[in-house]
PDB file of C-alpha atoms in Angstrom:
ATOM      1  CA  UNK A  12       0.288   0.032   0.061  1.00  0.00           C
ATOM      2  CA  UNK A  13       1.005   3.281  -1.026  1.00  0.00           C
ATOM      3  CA  UNK A  14       1.896   5.752   1.935  1.00  0.00           C
ATOM      4  CA  UNK A  15       0.699   9.220   2.115  1.00  0.00           C
ATOM      5  CA  UNK A  16       2.799  11.805   3.985  1.00  0.00           C
ATOM      6  CA  UNK A  17       1.647  15.385   4.482  1.00  0.00           C
ATOM      7  CA  UNK A  18       4.773  17.027   5.337  1.00  0.00           C
ATOM      8  CA  UNK A  19       3.495  19.715   7.414  1.00  0.00           C
ATOM      9  CA  UNK A  20       2.534  17.370  10.114  1.00  0.00           C
ATOM     10  CA  UNK A  21       6.220  15.202   9.692  1.00  0.00           C
ATOM     11  CA  UNK A  22       8.895  15.754  12.326  1.00  0.00           C
ATOM     12  CA  UNK A  23      11.608  14.524   9.741  1.00  0.00           C
ATOM     13  CA  UNK A  24      13.621  16.763   7.458  1.00  0.00           C
ATOM     14  CA  UNK A  25      12.756  16.273   3.729  1.00  0.00           C
ATOM     15  CA  UNK A  26      16.397  14.527   2.771  1.00  0.00           C
ATOM     16  CA  UNK A  27      15.048  11.540   5.211  1.00  0.00           C
ATOM     17  CA  UNK A  28      11.657  11.303   3.963  1.00  0.00           C
ATOM     18  CA  UNK A  29      12.642  10.931   0.466  1.00  0.00           C
ATOM     19  CA  UNK A  30      15.437   8.111   1.865  1.00  0.00           C
ATOM     20  CA  UNK A  31      13.318   6.626   4.403  1.00  0.00           C
ATOM     21  CA  UNK A  32      10.346   6.369   2.212  1.00  0.00           C
ATOM     22  CA  UNK A  33      11.852   4.862  -1.025  1.00  0.00           C
ATOM     23  CA  UNK A  34      11.195   8.225  -3.194  1.00  0.00           C
ATOM     24  CA  UNK A  35      15.129   8.976  -3.125  1.00  0.00           C
ATOM     25  CA  UNK A  36      15.636   5.218  -5.163  1.00  0.00           C
ATOM     26  CA  UNK A  37      12.752   6.101  -7.543  1.00  0.00           C
ATOM     27  CA  UNK A  38      14.268   9.371  -7.748  1.00  0.00           C
ATOM     28  CA  UNK A  39      17.863   7.726  -8.700  1.00  0.00           C
ATOM     29  CA  UNK A  40      16.265   5.195 -11.258  1.00  0.00           C
ATOM     30  CA  UNK A  41      14.318   7.895 -13.439  1.00  0.00           C
ATOM     31  CA  UNK A  42      15.646  10.743 -14.588  1.00  0.00           C
ATOM     32  CA  UNK A  43      12.929  11.908 -16.268  1.00  0.00           C
ATOM     33  CA  UNK A  44      10.718  11.448 -12.677  1.00  0.00           C
ATOM     34  CA  UNK A  45      13.523  13.628 -11.218  1.00  0.00           C
ATOM     35  CA  UNK A  46      13.409  16.175 -13.612  1.00  0.00           C
ATOM     36  CA  UNK A  47       9.645  16.499 -14.442  1.00  0.00           C
ATOM     37  CA  UNK A  48       9.461  16.900  -9.920  1.00  0.00           C
ATOM     38  CA  UNK A  49      11.705  19.617  -9.960  1.00  0.00           C
ATOM     39  CA  UNK A  50       9.908  21.421 -12.994  1.00  0.00           C
ATOM     40  CA  UNK A  51       6.432  20.899 -10.823  1.00  0.00           C
ATOM     41  CA  UNK A  52       8.150  22.536  -7.413  1.00  0.00           C
ATOM     42  CA  UNK A  53       9.671  24.838  -9.636  1.00  0.00           C
ATOM     43  CA  UNK A  54       6.307  25.739 -10.954  1.00  0.00           C
ATOM     44  CA  UNK A  55       4.184  25.759  -7.566  1.00  0.00           C
ATOM     45  CA  UNK A  56       7.503  28.137  -6.181  1.00  0.00           C
ATOM     46  CA  UNK A  57       6.768  30.466  -8.986  1.00  0.00           C
ATOM     47  CA  UNK A  58       3.001  30.999  -8.019  1.00  0.00           C
ATOM     48  CA  UNK A  59       0.803  28.241  -9.249  1.00  0.00           C
ATOM     49  CA  UNK A  60      -1.786  29.706  -7.047  1.00  0.00           C
ATOM     50  CA  UNK A  61      -2.705  26.567  -5.238  1.00  0.00           C
ATOM     51  CA  UNK A  62      -2.772  25.789  -1.523  1.00  0.00           C
ATOM     52  CA  UNK A  63      -0.818  22.646  -1.921  1.00  0.00           C
ATOM     53  CA  UNK A  64       1.139  20.200  -4.434  1.00  0.00           C
ATOM     54  CA  UNK A  65       0.508  16.712  -4.050  1.00  0.00           C
ATOM     55  CA  UNK A  66       3.220  14.734  -5.489  1.00  0.00           C
ATOM     56  CA  UNK A  67       3.720  10.835  -6.148  1.00  0.00           C
ATOM     57  CA  UNK A  68       7.487  10.005  -5.976  1.00  0.00           C
ATOM     58  CA  UNK A  69       8.479   6.587  -6.659  1.00  0.00           C
ATOM     59  CA  UNK A  70       6.259   4.242  -3.516  1.00  0.00           C
ATOM     60  CA  UNK A  71       5.861   7.725  -1.514  1.00  0.00           C
ATOM     61  CA  UNK A  72       2.953  10.315  -1.662  1.00  0.00           C
ATOM     62  CA  UNK A  73       3.725  13.695  -0.787  1.00  0.00           C
ATOM     63  CA  UNK A  74       1.339  16.659   0.210  1.00  0.00           C
ATOM     64  CA  UNK A  75       3.670  20.098   0.396  1.00  0.00           C
ATOM     65  CA  UNK A  76       1.543  23.251   2.122  1.00  0.00           C
ATOM     66  CA  UNK A  77       3.743  26.826   1.400  1.00  0.00           C
ATOM     67  CA  UNK A  78       6.969  27.811  -0.026  1.00  0.00           C
ATOM     68  CA  UNK A  79       8.978  26.891   2.699  1.00  0.00           C
ATOM     69  CA  UNK A  80       8.619  23.305   2.503  1.00  0.00           C
ATOM     70  CA  UNK A  81       8.713  23.602  -1.447  1.00  0.00           C
ATOM     71  CA  UNK A  82      12.202  25.105  -0.746  1.00  0.00           C
ATOM     72  CA  UNK A  83      12.885  21.735   1.391  1.00  0.00           C
ATOM     73  CA  UNK A  84      11.651  19.604  -1.188  1.00  0.00           C
ATOM     74  CA  UNK A  85      13.487  21.664  -4.056  1.00  0.00           C
ATOM     75  CA  UNK A  86      16.626  21.617  -2.232  1.00  0.00           C
ATOM     76  CA  UNK A  87      16.564  18.134  -1.514  1.00  0.00           C
ATOM     77  CA  UNK A  88      15.699  17.221  -5.277  1.00  0.00           C
ATOM     78  CA  UNK A  89      18.319  19.017  -6.797  1.00  0.00           C
ATOM     79  CA  UNK A  90      20.907  16.848  -4.396  1.00  0.00           C
ATOM     80  CA  UNK A  91      19.714  13.822  -5.861  1.00  0.00           C
TER      81      UNK A  91
END
């Protein structure tokens, strides 16, 4: 069963979530997934008008709320 994480309520940092939930491995194996995920986060950061961003990264389902969280995710994705 896929796991849904709302980052707003999770105490782990973004890099740890990506690693522990299997998203890091999925991103390493699929460069297109990595590039498209970064593009979606960048669109959100540049003012998509949405209150939150839902992403599926491998087995991880992740909800991002606000620019701080999106920035943490963007930084973690750029370090993959």
